[in-house]
Short mmCIF file of C-alpha atoms and ligand atoms in Angstrom, two decimals:
data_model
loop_
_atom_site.label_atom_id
_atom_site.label_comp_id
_atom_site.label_asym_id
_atom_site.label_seq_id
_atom_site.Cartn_x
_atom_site.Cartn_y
_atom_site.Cartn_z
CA UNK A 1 46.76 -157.98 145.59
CA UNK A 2 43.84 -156.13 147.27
CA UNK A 3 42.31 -153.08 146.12
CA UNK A 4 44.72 -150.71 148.33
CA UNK A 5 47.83 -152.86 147.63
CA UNK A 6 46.71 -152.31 143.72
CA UNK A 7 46.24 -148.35 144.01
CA UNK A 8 49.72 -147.90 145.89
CA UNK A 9 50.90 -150.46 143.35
CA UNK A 10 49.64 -149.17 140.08
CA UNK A 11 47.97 -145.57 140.50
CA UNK A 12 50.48 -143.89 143.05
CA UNK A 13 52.79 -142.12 140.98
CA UNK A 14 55.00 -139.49 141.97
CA UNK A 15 54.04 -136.71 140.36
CA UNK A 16 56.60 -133.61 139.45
CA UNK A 17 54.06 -130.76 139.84
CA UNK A 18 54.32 -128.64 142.60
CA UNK A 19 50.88 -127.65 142.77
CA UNK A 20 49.76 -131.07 143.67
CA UNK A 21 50.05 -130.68 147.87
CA UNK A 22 48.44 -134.33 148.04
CA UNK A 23 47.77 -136.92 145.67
CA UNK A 24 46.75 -139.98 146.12
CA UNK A 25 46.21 -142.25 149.56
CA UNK A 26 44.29 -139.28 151.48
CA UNK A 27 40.48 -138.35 151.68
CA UNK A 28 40.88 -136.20 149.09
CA UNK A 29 43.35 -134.45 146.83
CA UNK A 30 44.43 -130.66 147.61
CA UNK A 31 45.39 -128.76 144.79
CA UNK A 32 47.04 -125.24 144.37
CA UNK A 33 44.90 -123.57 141.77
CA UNK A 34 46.77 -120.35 140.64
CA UNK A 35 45.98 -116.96 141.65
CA UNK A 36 43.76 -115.29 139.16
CA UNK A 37 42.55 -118.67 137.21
CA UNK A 38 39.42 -120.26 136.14
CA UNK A 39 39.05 -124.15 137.03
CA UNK A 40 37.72 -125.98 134.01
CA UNK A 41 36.68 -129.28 134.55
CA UNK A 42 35.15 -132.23 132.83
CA UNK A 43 33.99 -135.62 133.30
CA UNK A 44 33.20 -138.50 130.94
CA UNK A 45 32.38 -142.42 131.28
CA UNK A 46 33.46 -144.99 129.27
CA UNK A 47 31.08 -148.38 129.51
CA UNK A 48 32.26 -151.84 128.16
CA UNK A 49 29.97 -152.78 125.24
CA UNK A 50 28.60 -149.51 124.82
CA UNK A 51 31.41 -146.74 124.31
CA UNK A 52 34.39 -149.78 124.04
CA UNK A 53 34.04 -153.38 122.75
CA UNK A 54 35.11 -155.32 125.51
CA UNK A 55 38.32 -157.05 124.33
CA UNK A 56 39.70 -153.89 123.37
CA UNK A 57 43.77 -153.59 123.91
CA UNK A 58 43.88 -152.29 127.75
CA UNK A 59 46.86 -150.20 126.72
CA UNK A 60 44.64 -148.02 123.58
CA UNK A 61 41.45 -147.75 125.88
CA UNK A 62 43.79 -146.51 129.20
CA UNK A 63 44.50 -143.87 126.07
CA UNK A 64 41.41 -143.69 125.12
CA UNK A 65 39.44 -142.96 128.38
CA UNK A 66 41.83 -140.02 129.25
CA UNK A 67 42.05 -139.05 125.81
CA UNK A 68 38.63 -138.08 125.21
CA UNK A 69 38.57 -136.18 128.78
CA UNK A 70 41.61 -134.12 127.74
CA UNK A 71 39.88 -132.90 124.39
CA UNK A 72 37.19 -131.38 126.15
CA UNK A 73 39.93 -129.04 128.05
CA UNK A 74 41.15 -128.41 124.48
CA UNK A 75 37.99 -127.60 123.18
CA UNK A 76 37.56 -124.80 126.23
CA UNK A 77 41.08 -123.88 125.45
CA UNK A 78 42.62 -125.08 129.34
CA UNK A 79 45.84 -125.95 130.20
CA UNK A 80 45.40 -129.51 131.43
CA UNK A 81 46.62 -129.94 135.20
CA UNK A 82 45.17 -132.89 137.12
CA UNK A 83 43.36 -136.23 136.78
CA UNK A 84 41.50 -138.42 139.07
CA UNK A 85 40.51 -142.31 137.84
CA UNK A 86 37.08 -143.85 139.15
CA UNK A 87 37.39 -147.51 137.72
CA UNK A 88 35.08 -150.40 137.81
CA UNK A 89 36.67 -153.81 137.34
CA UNK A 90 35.10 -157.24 136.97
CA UNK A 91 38.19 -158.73 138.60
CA UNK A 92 41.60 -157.96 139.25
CA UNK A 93 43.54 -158.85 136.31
CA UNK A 94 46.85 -157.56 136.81
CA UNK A 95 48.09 -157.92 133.36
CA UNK A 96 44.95 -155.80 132.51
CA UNK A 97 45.87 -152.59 134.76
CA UNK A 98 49.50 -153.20 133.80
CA UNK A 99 48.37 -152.32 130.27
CA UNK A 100 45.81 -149.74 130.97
CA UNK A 101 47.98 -147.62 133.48
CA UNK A 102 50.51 -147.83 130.76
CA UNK A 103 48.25 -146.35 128.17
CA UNK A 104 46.97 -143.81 130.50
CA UNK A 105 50.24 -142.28 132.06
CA UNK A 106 52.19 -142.44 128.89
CA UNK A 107 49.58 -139.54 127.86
CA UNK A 108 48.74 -137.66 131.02
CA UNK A 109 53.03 -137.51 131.19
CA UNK A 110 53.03 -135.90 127.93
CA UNK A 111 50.59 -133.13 128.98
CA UNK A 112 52.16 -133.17 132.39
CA UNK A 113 48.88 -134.29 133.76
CA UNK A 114 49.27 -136.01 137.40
CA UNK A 115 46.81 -138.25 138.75
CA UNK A 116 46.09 -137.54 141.94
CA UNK A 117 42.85 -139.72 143.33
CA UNK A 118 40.46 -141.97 142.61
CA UNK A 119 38.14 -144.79 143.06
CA UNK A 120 38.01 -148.85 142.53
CA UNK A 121 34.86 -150.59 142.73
CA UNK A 122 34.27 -154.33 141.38
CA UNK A 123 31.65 -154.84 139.01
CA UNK A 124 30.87 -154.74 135.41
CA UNK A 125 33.92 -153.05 133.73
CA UNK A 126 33.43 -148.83 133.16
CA UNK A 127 35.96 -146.50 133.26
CA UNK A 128 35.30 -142.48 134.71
CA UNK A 129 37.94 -139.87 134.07
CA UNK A 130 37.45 -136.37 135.72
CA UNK A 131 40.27 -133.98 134.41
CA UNK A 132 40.75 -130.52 135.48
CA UNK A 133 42.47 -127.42 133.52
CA UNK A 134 43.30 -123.95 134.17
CA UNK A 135 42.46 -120.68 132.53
CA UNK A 136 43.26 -117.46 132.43
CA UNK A 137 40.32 -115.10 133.74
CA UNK A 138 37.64 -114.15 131.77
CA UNK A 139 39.03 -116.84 129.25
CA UNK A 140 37.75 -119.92 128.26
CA UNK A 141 36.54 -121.10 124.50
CA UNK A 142 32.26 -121.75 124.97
CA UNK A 143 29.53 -122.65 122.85
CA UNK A 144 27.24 -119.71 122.65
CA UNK A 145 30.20 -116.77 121.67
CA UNK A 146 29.75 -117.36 117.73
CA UNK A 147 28.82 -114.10 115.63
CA UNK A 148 27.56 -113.53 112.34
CA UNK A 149 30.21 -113.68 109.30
CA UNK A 150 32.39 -115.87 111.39
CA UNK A 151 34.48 -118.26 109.59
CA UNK A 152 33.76 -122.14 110.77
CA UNK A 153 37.04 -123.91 110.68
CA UNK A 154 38.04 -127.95 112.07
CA UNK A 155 41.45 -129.27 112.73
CA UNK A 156 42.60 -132.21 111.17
CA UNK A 157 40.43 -134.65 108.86
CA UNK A 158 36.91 -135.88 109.70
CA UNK A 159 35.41 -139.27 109.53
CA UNK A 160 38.96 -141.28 110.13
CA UNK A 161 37.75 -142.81 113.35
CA UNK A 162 34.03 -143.54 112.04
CA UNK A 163 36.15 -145.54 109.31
CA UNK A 164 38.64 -147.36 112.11
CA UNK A 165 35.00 -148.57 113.64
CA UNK A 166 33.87 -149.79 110.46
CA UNK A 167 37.37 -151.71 109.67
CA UNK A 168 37.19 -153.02 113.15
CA UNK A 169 33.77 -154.61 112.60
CA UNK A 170 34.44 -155.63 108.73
CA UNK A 171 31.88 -153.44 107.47
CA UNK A 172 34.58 -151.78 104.92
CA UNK A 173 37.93 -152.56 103.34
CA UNK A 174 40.69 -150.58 104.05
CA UNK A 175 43.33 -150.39 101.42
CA UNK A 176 46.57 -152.58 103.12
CA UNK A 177 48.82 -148.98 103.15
CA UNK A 178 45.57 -147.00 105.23
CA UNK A 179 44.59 -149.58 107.36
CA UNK A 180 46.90 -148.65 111.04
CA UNK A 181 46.30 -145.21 110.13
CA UNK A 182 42.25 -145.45 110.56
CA UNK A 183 42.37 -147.98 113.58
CA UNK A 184 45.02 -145.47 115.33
CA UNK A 185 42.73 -142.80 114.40
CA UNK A 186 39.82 -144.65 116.40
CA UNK A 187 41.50 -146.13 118.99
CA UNK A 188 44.34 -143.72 119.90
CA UNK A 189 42.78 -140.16 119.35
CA UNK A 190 44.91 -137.58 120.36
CA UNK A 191 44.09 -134.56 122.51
CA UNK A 192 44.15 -131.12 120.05
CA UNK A 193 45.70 -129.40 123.58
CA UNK A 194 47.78 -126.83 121.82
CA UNK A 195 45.78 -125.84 119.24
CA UNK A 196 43.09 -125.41 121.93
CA UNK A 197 45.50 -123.18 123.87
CA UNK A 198 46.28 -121.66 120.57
CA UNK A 199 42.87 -120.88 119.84
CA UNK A 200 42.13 -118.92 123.38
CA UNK A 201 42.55 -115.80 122.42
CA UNK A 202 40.94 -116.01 118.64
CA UNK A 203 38.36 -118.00 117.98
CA UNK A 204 34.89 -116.94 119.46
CA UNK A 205 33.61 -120.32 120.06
CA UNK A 206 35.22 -124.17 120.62
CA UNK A 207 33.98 -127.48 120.84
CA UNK A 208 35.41 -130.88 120.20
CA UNK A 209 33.80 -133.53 117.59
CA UNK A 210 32.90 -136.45 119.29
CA UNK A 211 29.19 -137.16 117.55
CA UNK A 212 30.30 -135.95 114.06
CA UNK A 213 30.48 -132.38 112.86
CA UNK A 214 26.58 -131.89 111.74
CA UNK A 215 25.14 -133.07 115.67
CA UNK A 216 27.94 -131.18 117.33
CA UNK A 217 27.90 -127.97 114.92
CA UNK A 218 24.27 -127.83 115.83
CA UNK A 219 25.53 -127.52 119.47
CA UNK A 220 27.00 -124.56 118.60
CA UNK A 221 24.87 -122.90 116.09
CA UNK A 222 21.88 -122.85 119.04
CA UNK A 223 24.09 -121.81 121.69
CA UNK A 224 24.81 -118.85 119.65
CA UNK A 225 21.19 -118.27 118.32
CA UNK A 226 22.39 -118.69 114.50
CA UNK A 227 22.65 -120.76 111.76
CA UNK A 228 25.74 -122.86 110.53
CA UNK A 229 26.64 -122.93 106.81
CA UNK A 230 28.83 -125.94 105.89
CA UNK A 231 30.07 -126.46 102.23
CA UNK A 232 30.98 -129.99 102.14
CA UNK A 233 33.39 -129.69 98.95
CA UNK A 234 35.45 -128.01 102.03
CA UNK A 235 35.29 -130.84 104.65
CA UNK A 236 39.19 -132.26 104.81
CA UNK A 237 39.16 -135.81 103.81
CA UNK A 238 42.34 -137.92 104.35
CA UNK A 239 43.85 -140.00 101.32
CA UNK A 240 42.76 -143.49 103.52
CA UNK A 241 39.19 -141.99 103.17
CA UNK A 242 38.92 -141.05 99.53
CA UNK A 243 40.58 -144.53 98.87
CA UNK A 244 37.86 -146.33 100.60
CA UNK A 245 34.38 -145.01 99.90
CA UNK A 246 32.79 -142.39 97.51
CA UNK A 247 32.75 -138.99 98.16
CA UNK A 248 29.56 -138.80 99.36
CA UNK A 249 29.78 -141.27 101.82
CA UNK A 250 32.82 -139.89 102.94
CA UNK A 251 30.91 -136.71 103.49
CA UNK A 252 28.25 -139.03 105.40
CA UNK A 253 31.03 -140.30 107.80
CA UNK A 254 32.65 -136.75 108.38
CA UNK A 255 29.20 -135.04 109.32
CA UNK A 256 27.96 -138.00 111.46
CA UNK A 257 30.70 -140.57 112.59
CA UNK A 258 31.83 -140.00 115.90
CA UNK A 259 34.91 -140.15 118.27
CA UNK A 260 37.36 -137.83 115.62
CA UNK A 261 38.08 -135.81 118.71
CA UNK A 262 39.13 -132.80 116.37
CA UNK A 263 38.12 -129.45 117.32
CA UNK A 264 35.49 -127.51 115.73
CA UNK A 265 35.88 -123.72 116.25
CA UNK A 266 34.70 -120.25 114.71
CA UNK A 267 36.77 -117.14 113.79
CA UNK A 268 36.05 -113.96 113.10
CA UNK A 269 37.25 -113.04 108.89
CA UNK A 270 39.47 -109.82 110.63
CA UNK A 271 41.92 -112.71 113.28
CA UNK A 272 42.23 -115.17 109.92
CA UNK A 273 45.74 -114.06 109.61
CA UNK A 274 46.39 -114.60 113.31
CA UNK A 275 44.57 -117.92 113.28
CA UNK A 276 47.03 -119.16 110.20
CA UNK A 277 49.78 -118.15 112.44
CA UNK A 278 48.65 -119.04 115.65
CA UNK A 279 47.93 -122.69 114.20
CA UNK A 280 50.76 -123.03 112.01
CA UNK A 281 53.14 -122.44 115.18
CA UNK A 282 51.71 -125.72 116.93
CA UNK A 283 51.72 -127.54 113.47
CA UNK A 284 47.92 -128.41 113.61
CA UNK A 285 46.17 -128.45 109.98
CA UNK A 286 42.90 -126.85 110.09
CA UNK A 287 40.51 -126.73 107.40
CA UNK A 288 37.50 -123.25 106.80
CA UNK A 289 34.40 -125.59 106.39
CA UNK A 290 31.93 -122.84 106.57
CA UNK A 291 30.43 -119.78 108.05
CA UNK A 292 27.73 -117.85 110.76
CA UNK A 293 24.71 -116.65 109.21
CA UNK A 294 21.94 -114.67 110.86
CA UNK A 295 18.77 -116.74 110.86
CA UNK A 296 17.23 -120.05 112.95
CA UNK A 297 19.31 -121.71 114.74
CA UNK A 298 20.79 -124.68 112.94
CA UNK A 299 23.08 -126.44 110.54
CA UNK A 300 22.74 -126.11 106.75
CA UNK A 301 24.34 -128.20 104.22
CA UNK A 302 25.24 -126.85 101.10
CA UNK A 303 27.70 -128.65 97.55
CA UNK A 304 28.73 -125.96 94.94
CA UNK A 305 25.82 -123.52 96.59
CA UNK A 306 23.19 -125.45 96.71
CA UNK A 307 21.30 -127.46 99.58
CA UNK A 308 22.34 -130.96 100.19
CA UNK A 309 20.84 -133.77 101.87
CA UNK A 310 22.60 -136.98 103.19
CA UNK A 311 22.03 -140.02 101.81
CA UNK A 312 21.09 -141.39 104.87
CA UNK A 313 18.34 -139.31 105.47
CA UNK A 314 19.51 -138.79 109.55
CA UNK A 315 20.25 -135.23 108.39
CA UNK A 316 17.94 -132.74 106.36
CA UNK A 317 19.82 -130.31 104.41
CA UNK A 318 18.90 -127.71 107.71
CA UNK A 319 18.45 -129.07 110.54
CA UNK A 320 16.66 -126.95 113.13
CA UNK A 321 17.20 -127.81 116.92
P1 ADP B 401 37.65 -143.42 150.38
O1 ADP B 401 37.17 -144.60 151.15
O2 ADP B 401 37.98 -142.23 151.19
O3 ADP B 401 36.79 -143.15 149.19
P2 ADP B 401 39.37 -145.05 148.83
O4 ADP B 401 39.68 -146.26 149.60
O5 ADP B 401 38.36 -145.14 147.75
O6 ADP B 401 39.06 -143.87 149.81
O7 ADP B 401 40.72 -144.50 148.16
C1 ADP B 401 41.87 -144.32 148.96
C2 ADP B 401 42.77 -143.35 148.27
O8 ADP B 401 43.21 -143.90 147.04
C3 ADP B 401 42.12 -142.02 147.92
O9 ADP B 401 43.07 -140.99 148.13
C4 ADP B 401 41.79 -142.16 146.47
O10 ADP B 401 41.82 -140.89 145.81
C5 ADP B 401 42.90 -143.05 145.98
N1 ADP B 401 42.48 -143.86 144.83
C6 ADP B 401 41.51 -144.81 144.79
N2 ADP B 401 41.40 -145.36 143.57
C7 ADP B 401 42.30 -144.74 142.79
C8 ADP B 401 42.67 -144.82 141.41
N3 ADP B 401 42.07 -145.69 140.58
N4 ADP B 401 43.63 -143.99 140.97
C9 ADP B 401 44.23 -143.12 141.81
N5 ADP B 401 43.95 -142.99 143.09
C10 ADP B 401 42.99 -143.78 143.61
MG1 MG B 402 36.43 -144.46 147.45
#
């Protein structure tokens, strides 16, 4: 097959929105943005041997790639719309795109996501994913709209995926009953879309963790011209975690490992009730970590009230950025 026999093959898929007036096979995709919206959009690269390992299943990294695109929608709080595909392929190895294309649309069906262009070059094997989302106006979940006495709160557990890479290169030992659960967790993230969406309207600032809560926290906390308190008897732990390694590496993995794609948000103390509502209609766990303080901007660790510092050493107890 040549490259346009492989697109029309493999990457032309009818899509069911009607706001997609061309898709793929013209110069370029025209889209009906609604009236009154914001267009978020986002791009991110994926490089063999530096984001991937290279023999990695084709079907968890077509996942993967739009995956981690579709979590920063959900940490602005967009509804997810369209998706175009820029891949660069050593060679054509149908069996290859067979599995990544079944990765990918499996996930952009369940957000209703249609692909509608892209790009196929040959060379060493990268992957780029540009997704684009709607908002409301005068909506959208940013870094710098924390405020003093907020509440800092994360979905889900931290430190799962950090774990799946250290399984994957034998640096730990899983127990038997944990061990799918951290590689899924590494190499099948999943999107927090609704509780994004959920979030819109209540939280005062978003992101999503994809460097490990302390780095991306500190994203935040100087956007915002403020300082983050964490208490790390808080952080949420899963049961494959605390079965694994000590608590305070455990802590170490949560505040530094990367790719948990979880979203990290802050709430004012007066919407708390709305937030337990809000979240517990989507069924996403979420876990108060911390809190705003006035001061320089930058993350502060704290265990049963007083400073912390990781054994590691990459973090001080504050951090200043
Ligand atoms: P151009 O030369 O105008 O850049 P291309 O030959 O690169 O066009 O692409 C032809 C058409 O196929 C375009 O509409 C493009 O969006 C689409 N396309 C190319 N690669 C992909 C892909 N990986 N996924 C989806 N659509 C693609
Ligand atoms: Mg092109």
């Amino acid at each position: 097959m040549n490259e346009f026999e492989i697109i029309k093959h493999y990457f032309t898929v009818a899509s069911h929105r009607k706001d997609v007036l061309m898709g793929p096979g013209d110069d370029c995709a025209l889209l009906q943005v609604p009236p009154h919206s914001l267009l978020a959009v986002s791009t991110d690269t994926l490089v063999s041997g530096v984001h991937f390992f290279a023999d990695m299943d084709p079907m968890a990294l077509g996942h993967k790639a739009l995956a981690v695109n579709l979590s920063d929608l959900a940490a602005m709080g967009a509804d997810p719309c369209w998706v175009s595909l820029a891949l660069t392929l050593p060679e054509v190895d149908e069996s290859w795109i067979k599995g990544f294309c079944a990765g990918f649309f499996e996930l952009a069906e369940y957000y209703n996501v249609a692909l509608v262009g892209g790009d196929m070059t040959r060379g060493p094997l990268s992957i780029t994913v540009t997704v684009h989302g709607t908002l409301p106006e005068g909506k959208g979940l940013r870094r710098n709209g924390a405020r003093v006495g907020d509440g800092i709160y994360v979905t889900g557990t931290l430190g799962d995926a950090a774990l799946g890479l250290q399984q994957v290169q034998g640096k730990v030992t899983v127990p038997e009953q944990y061990k799918d659960f951290v590689r899924t967790k590494f190499e099948h993230p999943h999107p927090r879309i609704l509780a994004g969406q959920a979030l819109r309207d209540i939280a005062t600032s978003a992101l999503d963790l994809s460097d490990g809560l302390a780095g991306d926290l500190a994203h935040v906390a100087r956007a915002s011209g403020m300082r983050a308190q964490l208490e790390l008897e808080q952080l949420p732990l899963s049961a494959a975690m605390l079965a694994t390694v000590s608590r305070e590496q455990a802590w170490e993995l949560a505040l530094t490992g990367g790719d948990d794609y979880e979203l990290c948000f802050t709430v004012p103390e007066l919407y708390r009730g709305q937030l337990e509502t809000a979240l517990a209609h989507c069924g996403v766990k979420f876990t108060r970590v911390g809190r705003m303080l006035a001061g320089e901007p930058g993350v502060e660790l704290t265990s049963k009230g007083r400073p912390y510092q990781l054994a590691s050493q990459s973090w001080d107890h504050f951090r200043s950025v």
